[in-house]
Coordinates of C-alpha atoms in Angstrom, one line a residue:
Chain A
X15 CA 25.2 42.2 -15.2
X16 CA 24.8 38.6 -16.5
X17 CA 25.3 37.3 -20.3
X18 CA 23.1 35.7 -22.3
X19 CA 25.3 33.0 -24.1
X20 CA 25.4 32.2 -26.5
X21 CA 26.0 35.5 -28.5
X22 CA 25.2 36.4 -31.5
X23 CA 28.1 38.5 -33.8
X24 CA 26.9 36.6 -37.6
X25 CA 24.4 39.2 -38.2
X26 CA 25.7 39.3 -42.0
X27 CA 24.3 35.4 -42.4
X28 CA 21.0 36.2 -41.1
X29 CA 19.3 38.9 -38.3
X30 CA 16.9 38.5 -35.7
X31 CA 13.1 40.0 -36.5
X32 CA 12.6 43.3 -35.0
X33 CA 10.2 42.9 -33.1
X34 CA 8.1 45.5 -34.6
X35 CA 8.2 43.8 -38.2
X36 CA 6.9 40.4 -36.4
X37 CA 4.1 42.3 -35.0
X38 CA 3.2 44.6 -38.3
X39 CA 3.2 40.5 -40.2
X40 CA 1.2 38.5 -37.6
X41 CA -2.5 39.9 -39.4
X42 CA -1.7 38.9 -42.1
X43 CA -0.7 35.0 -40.8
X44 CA -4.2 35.9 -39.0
X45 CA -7.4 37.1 -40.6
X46 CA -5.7 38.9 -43.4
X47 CA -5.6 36.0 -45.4
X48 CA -6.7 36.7 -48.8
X49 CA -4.8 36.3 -51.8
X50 CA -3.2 39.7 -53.7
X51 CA -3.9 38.8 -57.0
X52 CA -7.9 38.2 -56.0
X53 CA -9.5 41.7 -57.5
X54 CA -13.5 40.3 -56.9
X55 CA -13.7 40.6 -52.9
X56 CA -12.6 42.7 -49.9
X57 CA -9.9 39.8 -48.7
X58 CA -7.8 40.4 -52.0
X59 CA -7.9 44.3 -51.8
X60 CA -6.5 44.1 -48.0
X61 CA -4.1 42.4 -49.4
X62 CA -3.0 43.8 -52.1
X63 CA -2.9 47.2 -50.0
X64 CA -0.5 46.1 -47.6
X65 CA 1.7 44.6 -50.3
X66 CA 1.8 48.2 -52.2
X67 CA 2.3 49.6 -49.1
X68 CA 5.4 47.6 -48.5
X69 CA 6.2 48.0 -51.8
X70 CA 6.1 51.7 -51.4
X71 CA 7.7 51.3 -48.1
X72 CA 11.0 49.3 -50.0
X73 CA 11.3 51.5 -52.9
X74 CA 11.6 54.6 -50.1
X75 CA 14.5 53.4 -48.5
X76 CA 16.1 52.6 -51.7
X77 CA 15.4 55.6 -53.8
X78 CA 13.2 54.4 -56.4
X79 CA 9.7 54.4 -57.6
X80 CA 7.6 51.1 -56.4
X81 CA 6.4 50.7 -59.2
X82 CA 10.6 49.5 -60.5
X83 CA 10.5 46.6 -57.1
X84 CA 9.5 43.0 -58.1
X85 CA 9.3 40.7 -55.4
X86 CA 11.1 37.7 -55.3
X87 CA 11.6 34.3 -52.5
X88 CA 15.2 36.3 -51.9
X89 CA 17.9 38.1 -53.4
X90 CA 19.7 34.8 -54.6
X91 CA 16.2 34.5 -57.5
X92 CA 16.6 38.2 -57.6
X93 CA 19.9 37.7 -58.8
X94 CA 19.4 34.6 -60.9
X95 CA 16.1 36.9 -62.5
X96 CA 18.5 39.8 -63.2
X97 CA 21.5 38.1 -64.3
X98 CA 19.7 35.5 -66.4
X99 CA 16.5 37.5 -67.3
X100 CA 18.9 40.8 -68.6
X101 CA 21.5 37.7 -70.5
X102 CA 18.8 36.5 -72.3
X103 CA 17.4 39.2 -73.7
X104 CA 20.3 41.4 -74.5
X105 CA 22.4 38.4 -76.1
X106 CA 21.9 39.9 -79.7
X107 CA 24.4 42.3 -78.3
X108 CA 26.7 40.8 -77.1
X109 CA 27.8 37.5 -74.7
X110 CA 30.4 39.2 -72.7
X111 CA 29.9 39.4 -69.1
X112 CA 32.2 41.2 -66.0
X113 CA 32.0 40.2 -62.4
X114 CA 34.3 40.1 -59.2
X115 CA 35.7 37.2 -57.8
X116 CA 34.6 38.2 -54.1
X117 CA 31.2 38.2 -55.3
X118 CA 28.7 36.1 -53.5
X119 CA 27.8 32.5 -55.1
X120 CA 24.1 33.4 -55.9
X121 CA 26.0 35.6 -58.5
X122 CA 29.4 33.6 -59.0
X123 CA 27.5 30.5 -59.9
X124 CA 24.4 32.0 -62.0
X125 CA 27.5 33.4 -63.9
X126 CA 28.8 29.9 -64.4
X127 CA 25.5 28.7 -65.8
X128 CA 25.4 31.3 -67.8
X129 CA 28.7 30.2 -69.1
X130 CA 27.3 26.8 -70.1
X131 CA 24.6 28.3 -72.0
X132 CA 27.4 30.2 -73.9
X133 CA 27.8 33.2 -72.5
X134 CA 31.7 34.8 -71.8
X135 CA 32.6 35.7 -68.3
X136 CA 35.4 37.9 -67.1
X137 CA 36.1 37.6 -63.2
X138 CA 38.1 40.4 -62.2
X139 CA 40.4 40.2 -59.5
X140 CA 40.2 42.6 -56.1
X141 CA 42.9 44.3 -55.1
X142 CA 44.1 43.4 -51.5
X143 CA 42.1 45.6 -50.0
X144 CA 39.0 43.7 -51.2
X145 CA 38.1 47.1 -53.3
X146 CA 38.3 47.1 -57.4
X147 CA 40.4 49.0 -59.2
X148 CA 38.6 50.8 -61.9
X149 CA 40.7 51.4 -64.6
X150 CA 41.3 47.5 -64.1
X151 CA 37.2 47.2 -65.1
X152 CA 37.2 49.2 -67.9
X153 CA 40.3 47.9 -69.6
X154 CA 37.9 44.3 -68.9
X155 CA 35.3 46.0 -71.0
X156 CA 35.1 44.5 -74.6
X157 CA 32.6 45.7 -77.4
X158 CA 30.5 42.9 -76.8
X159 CA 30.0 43.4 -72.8
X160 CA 26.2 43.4 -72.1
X161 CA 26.2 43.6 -68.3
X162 CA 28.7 44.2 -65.1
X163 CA 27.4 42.7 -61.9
X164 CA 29.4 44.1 -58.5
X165 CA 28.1 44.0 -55.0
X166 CA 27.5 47.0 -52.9
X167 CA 29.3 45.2 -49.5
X168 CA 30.8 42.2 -49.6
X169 CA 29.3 39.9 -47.0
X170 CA 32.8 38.5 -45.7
X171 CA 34.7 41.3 -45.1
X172 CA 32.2 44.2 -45.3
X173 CA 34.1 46.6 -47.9
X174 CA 31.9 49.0 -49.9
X175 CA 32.4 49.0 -53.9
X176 CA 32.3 52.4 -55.6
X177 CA 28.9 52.3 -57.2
X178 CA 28.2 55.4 -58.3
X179 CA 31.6 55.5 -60.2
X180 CA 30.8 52.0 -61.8
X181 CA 27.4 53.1 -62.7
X182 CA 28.5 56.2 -64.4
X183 CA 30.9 53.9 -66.3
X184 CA 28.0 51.3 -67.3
X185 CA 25.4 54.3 -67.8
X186 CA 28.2 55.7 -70.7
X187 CA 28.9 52.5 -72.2
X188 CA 25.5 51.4 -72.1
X189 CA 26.1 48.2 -70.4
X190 CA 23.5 47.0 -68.1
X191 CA 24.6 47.5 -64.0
X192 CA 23.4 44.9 -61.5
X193 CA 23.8 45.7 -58.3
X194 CA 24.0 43.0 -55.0
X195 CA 23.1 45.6 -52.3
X196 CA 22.0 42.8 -49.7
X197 CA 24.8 44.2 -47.0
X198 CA 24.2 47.6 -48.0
X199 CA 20.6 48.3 -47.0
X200 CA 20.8 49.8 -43.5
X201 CA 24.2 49.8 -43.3
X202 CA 25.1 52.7 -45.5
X203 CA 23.5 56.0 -47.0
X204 CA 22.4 55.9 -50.4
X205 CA 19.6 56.6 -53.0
X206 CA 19.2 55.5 -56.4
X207 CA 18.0 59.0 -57.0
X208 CA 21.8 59.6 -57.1
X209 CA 23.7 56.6 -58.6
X210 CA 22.8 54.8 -61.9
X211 CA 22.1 51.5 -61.0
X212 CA 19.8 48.9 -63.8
X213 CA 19.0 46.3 -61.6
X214 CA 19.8 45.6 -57.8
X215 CA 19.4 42.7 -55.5
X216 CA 17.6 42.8 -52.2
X217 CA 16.8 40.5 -49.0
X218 CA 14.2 41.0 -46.5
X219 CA 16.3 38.9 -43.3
X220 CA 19.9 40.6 -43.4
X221 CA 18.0 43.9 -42.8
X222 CA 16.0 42.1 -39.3
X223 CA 13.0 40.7 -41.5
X224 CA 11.9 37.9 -42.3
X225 CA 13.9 34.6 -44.6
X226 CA 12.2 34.1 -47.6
X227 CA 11.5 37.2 -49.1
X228 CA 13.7 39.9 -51.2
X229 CA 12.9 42.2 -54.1
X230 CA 14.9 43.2 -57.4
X231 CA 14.5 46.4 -58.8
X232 CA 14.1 47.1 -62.3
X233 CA 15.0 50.7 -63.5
X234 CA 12.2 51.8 -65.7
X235 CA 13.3 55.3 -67.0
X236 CA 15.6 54.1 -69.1
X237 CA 13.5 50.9 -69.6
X238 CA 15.7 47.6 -68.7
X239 CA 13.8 44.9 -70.5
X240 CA 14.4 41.0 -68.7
X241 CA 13.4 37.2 -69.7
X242 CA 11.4 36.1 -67.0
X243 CA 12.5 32.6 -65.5
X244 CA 9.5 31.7 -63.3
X245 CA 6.2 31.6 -65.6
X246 CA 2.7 31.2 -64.5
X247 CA 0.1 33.6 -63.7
X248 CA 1.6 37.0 -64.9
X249 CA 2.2 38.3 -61.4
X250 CA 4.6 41.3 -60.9
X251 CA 3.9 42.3 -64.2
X252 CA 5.0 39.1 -65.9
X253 CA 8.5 39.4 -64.4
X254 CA 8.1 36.6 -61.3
X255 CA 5.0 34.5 -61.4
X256 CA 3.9 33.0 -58.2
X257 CA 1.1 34.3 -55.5
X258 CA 2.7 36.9 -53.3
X259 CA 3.5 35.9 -50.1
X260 CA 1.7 38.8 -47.8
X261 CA 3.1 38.2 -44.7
X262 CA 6.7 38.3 -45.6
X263 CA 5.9 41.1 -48.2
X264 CA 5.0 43.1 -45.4
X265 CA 7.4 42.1 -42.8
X266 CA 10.2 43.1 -45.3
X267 CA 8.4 46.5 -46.4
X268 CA 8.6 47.5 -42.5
X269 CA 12.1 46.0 -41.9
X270 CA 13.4 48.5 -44.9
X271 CA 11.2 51.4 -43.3
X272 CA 12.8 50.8 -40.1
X273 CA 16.1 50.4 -41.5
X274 CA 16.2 54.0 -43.1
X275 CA 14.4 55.9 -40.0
X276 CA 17.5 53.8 -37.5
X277 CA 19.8 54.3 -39.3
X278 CA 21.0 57.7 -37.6
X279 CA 21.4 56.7 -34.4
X280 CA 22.4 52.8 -35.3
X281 CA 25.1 53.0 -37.4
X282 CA 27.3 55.5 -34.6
X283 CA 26.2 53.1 -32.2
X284 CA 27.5 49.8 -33.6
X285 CA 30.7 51.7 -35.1
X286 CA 31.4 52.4 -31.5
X287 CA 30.8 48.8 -30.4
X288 CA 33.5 47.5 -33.1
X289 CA 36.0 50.0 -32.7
X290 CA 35.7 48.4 -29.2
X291 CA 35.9 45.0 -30.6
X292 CA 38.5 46.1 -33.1
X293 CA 40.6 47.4 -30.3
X294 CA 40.2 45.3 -27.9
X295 CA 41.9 42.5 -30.4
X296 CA 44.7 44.6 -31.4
X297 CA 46.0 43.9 -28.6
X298 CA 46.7 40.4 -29.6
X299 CA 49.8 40.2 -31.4
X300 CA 49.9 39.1 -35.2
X301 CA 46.5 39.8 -35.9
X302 CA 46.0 41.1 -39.4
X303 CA 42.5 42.9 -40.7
X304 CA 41.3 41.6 -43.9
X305 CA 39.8 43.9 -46.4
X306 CA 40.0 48.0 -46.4
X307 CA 39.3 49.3 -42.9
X308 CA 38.0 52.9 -44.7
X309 CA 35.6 51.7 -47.3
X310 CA 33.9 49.4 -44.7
X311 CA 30.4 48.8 -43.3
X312 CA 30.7 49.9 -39.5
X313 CA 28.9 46.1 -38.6
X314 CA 31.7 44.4 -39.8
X315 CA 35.4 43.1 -38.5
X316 CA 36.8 40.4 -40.5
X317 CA 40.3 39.5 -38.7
X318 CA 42.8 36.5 -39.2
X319 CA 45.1 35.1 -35.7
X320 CA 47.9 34.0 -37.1
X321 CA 49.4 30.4 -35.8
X322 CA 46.0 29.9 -34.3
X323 CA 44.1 26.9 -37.2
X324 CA 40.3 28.0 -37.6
X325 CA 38.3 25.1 -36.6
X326 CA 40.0 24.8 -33.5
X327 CA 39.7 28.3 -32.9
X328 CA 36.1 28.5 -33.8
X329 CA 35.3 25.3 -31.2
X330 CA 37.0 27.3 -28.3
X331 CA 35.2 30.5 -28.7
X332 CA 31.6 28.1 -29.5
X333 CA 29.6 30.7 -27.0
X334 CA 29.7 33.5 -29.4
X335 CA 28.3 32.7 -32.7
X336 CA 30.7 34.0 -35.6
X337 CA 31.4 32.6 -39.1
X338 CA 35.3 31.5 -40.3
X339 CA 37.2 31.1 -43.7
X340 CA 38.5 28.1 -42.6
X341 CA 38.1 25.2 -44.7
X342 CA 37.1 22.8 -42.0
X343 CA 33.8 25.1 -41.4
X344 CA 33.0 24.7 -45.1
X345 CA 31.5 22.0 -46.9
X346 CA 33.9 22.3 -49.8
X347 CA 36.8 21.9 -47.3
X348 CA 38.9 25.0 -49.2
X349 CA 39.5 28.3 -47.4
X350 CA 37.4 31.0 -48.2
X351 CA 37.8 32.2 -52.0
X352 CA 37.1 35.5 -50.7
X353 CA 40.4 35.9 -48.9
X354 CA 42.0 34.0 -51.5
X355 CA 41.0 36.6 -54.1
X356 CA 42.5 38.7 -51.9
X357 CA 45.9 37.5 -51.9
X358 CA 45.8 36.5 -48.0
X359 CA 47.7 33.0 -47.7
X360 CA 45.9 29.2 -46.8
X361 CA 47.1 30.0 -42.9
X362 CA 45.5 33.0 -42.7
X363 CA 42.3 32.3 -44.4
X364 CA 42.5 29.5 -42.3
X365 CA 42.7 31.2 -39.4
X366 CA 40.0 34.2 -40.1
X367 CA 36.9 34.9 -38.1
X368 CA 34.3 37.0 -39.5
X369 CA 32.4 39.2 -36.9
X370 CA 28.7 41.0 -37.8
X371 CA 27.4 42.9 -35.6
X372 CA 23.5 44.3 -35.4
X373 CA 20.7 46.0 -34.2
X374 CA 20.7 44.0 -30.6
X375 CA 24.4 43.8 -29.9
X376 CA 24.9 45.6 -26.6
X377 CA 28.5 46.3 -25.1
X378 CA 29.0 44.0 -22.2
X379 CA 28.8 41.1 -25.1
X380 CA 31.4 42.8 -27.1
X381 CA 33.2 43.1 -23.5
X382 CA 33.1 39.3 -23.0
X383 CA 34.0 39.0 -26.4
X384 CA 37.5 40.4 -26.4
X385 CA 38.4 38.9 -22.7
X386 CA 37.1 35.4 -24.2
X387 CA 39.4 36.0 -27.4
X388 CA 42.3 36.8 -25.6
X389 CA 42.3 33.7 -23.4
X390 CA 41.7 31.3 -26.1
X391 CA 43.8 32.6 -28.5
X392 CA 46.6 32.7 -25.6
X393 CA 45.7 28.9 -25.3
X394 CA 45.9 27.9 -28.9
X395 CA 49.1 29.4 -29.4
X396 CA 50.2 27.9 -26.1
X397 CA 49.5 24.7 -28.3
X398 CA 50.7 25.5 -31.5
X399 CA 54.4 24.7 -32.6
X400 CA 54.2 27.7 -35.3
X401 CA 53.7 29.9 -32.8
X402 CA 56.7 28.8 -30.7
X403 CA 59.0 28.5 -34.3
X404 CA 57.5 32.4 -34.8
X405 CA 58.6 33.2 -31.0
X406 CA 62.2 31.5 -31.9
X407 CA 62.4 33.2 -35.1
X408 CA 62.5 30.6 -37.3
X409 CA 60.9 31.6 -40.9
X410 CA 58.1 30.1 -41.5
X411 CA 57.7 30.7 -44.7
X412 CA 60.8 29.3 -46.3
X413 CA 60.5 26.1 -44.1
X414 CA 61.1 22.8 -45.5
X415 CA 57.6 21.3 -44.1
X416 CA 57.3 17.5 -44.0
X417 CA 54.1 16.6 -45.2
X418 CA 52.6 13.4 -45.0
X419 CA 52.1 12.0 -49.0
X420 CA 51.1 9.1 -50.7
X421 CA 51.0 7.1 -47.6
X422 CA 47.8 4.6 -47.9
X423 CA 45.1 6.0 -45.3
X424 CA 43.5 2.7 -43.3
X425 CA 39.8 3.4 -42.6
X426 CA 38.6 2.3 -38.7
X427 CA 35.4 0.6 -39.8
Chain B
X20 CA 31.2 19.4 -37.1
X21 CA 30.1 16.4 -34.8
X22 CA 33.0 15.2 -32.3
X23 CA 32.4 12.9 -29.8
X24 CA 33.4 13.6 -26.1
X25 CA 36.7 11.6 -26.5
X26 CA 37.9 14.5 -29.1
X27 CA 36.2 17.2 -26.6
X28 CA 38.1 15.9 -23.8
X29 CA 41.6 16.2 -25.3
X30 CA 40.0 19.6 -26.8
X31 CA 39.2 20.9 -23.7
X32 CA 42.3 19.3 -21.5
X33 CA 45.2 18.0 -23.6
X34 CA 47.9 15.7 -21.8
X35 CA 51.1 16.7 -22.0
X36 CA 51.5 20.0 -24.0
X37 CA 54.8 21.6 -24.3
X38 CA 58.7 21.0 -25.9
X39 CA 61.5 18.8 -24.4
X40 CA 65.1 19.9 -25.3
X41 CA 65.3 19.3 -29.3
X42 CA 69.3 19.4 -28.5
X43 CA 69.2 16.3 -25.1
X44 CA 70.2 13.5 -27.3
X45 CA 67.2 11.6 -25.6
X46 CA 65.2 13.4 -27.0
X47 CA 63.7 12.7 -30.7
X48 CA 61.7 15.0 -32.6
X49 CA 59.3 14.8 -34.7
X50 CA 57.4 17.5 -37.0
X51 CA 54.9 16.7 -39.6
X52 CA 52.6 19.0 -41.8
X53 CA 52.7 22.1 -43.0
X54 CA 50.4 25.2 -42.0
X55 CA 49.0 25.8 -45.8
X56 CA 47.3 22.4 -45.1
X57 CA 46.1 23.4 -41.6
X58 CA 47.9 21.1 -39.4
X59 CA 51.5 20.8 -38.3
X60 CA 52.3 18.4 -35.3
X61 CA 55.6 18.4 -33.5
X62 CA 55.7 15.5 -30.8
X63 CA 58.8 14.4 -28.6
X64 CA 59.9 12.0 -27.0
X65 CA 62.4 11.4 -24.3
X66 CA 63.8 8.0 -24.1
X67 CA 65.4 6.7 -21.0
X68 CA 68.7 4.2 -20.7
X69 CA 66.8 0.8 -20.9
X70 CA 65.0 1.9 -24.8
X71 CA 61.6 2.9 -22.9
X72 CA 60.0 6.3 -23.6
X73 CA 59.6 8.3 -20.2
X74 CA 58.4 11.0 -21.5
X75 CA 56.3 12.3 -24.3
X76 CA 55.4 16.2 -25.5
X77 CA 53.0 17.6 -28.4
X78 CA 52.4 20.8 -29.8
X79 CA 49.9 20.7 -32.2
X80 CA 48.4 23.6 -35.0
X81 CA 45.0 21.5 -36.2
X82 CA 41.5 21.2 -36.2
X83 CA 40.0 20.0 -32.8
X84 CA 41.1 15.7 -33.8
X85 CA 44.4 16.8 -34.4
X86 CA 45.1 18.5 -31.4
X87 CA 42.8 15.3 -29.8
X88 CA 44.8 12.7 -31.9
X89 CA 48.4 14.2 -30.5
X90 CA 47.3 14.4 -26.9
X91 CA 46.2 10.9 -27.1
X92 CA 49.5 9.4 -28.1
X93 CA 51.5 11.4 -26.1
X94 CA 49.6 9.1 -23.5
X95 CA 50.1 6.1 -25.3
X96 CA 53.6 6.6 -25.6
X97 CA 54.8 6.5 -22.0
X98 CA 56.3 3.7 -20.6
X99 CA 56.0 1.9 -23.8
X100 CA 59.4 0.6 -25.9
X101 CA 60.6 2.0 -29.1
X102 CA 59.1 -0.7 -31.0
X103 CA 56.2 -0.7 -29.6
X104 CA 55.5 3.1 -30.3
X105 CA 56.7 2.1 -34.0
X106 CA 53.8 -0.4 -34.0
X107 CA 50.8 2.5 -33.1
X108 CA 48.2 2.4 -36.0
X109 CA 46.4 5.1 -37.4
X110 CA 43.4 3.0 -37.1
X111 CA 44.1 2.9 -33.4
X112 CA 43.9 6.5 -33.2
X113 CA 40.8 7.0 -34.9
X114 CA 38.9 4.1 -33.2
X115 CA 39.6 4.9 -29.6
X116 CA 38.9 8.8 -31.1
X117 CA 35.7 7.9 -33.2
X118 CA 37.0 9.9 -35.6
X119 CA 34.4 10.9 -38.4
X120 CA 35.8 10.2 -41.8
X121 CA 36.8 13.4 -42.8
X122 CA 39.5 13.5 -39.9
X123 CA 41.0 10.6 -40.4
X124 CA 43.7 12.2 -42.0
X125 CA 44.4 13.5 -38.0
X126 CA 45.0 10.4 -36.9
X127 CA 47.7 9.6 -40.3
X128 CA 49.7 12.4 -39.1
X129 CA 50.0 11.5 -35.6
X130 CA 51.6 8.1 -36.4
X131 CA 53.8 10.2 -39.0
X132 CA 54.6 11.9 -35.8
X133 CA 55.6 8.8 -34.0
X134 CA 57.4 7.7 -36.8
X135 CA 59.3 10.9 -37.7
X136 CA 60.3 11.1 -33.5
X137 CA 61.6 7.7 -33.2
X138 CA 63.9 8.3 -36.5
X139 CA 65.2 11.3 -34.7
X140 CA 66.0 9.7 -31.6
X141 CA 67.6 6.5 -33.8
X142 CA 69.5 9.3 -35.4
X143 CA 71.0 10.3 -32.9
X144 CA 72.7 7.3 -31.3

């Protein structure tokens, strides 16, 4: 059987549409055109059907009641709604805030703008395993914390957070819980029937819908009361101004549907496929797993080669689309913060590729996967000098490197 | 990351990978870098009775223009004199590479390279 190259293993940046939500959307680009807010004609009432159907749809696979889901252009404004929107209006309280460093930047940096308004952040660090200890969170709590923000699954190296433990804690302190559940929907179990969550962050494309699109929902029994931070119109019940966008309303609605009724047969499936992956790289030697392999989404394998640098690594294995924590992949030219947090070292971070898989990963392209791994790692290290120091058994780490310093740098133009 | 096919080339075939005795005493060394900064270069150079290099190794840990920026002077190397190595310029490197500015640091520690070799070899003798 032949390979379509190149292959895709980043399903934790983005997903293919299933083909089914793409077909269940298309009306509405079509004929169904009308605008949800219009209450005077038949257009409007389509439209606002298929957007409470959706909604229905989103607040099935989550647990809740639709009435608590307010749609957003993604889960990076759902966050900034929740973050900002429960800030503001709880600040008589208190201007103490608690978040994880391994938190994704639509959180990490709403946090830091909510530390120029004024507001007090703690960032709590992960232990190595990715996972927070909580005893470590509650001795962060103060008198004046108003809210904790900690995602479900972190998007790097796929571990799960304990939730329900953290939202017990927030539910008896009364501190407001937001929740980033963007990697968690389809990929694990769970209901907000049975863990107290305030507010929680959705996206319509990790979960094979479309971009542009995500929810937040807002628990309503006990009330959690938010500033809004897009006005005009009083859509969503004042929360998020701004017409509804049908089409991706409804292409996320049946991406969630679909994501609760695969999920039985899906999630054995691709744990199979990276057990396989997983396995198949072990064989390498000084590979190291990042993040807890236990408390783990089965899509994810997040894995540093040691001795082999990241960029170069990343250019020799270019027919299989992946993401790294090298710096040189990064605009901000720092290794990931994520592994940092974790306590992994520059060369490892450096040297880190993360692996999603999805819905439409089959295992011939896991197959090709491994055997191209092997050879290219086999080449790099063929090329790097660490590698032949490690094979000498020189100590690496107490090394007297030679760096080059304050030596002027000529530019060639 | 855009490279052009002079970096992809070197990528994709590099000249003259692999270690020369450290201990030959025509043979100088040279290691520059350190992994926490993502490169580390170690070229050699073997250096024959008449001051001319005959022979020239790398091993390289880098992005793709470092491992391209070591392969290239390893071919630059042979057949020329000691002091003409010691006159290669990082700007050199990074024309005939088109490095884009980013990597241009690449193309610093290659002449390091050179540099810290030759003071290996002149060490010895």
């Amino acid at each position: 059987m032949t390979i379509k190259l190149p292959i895709y293993l980043d399903n934790a940046a983005t997903t293919r549409i299933d083909p089914r939500v793409l077909a269940k959307m298309l009306p509405y680009l079509e004929n169904e055109y009308g605008n949800p807010a219009s209450r005077s004609h038949v257009f409007g009432w389509h439209a606002e059907d298929a957007i409470e159907h959706a909604r229905e749809q989103v607040a099935q696979t989550i647990g809740c009641d639709s009435k608590e889901i307010i749609w957003t252009s993604g889960a990076t404004e759902a966050t900034n709604l929740a973050l900002k929107g429960a800030a503001n209006f709880y600040q008589e309280r208190g201007k103490h805030l608690i978040t994880i460093k391994t938190e994704h930047k639509a959180t990490l940096d709403t946090m830091r703008e909510l530390e120029r308004i004024g507001f007090e952040v703690t960032y709590l660090t992960p232990e190595t395993n990715g996972l927070i200890d909580i005893e470590k969170l509650i001795k962060a709590i103060r008198p004046d914390t108003i809210l904790i923000s900690v995602m479900f699954v972190n998007n790097e190296i796929g571990v799960i957070q304990d939730i329900a433990a953290i939202g017990n804690l927030c539910q008896s302190r009364n501190i407001i819980f937001h929740v980033d559940a963007v990697q968690a929907v389809g990929k694990i179990e769970f209901s907000l029937k049975d863990i107290y969550v305030d507010l929680m962050s959705l996206s319509g494309h990790k979960v094979y819908g479309p971009k542009g699109i995500g929810a937040l929902y807002v628990r309503r029994k006990p009330r959690v009361r938010l500033m809004p931070q897009i006005h005009g119109g009083g859509h969503e019940r004042g929360f998020r101004s701004g017409t509804l966008p049908t089409h991706q309303i409804v292409g996320m609605g049946e991406a969630f549907s679909l994501a609760k009724q695969e999920m039985p047969q899906e999630l054995p499936r691709i744990k199979q496929l990276r057990d396989k992956l997983l396995e198949g790289l072990q064989d390498i030697e000084e590979v190291y797993i990042n993040g807890d392999m236990e408390h783990r989404i089965v899509h994810n394998l997040n894995i540093s080669f040691n001795y082999v640098e990241g960029e170069s690594l990343m250019m020799a294995i270019k027919d299989i689309a992946v993401s790294s924590g090298s710096a040189c992949t990064s605009a901000s030219l720092e290794p990931s913060y994520v592994l940092r947090a974790l306590g992994r070292n520059d060369e490892l971070a450096h040297s880190s590729i993360r692996f999603s898989l999805g819905r439409f990963n089959t295992s011939e392209e896991i197959d090709y996967t491994i055997n191209l791994l092997k050879t290219k790692i086999a080449k790099l290290r063929e090329l790097s000098p660490l590698w032949e120091m490690f094979k000498e058994g020189v100590d690496l780490n107490n090394y007297q490197w030679q760096s080059h310093g304050e030596r002027d740098i000529i530019l060639h133009n | 990351m855009s490279y052009s096919n002079k970096v992809l080339d070197h990528y994709e075939n590099p000249k003259n990978v692999g270690s020369l005795d450290k201990n030959d005493p025509n043979v100088g060394t040279g290691m520059v870098g350190a992994p926490a900064c993502g490169d580390v270069m170690k070229l050699q150079i073997k250096v024959d009775a008449s001051g001319v290099i005959e022979d020239a190794r790398f091993k390289t840990y880098g992005c793709g223009s470092a491992i391209a920026s070591s392969s290239l002077v390893t071919e630059w190397l042979k057949g020329k004199t000691l002091d003409q190595a010691q006159q290669i310029k990082n700007s050199q490197i990074a024309d005939e590479l088109e490095l884009p500015p980013v990597k241009i640091h690449c193309s610093v520690l290659a002449e390091d390279a050179i540099k810290a070799a030759i003071i290996d070899y002149k060490n010895k003798h």
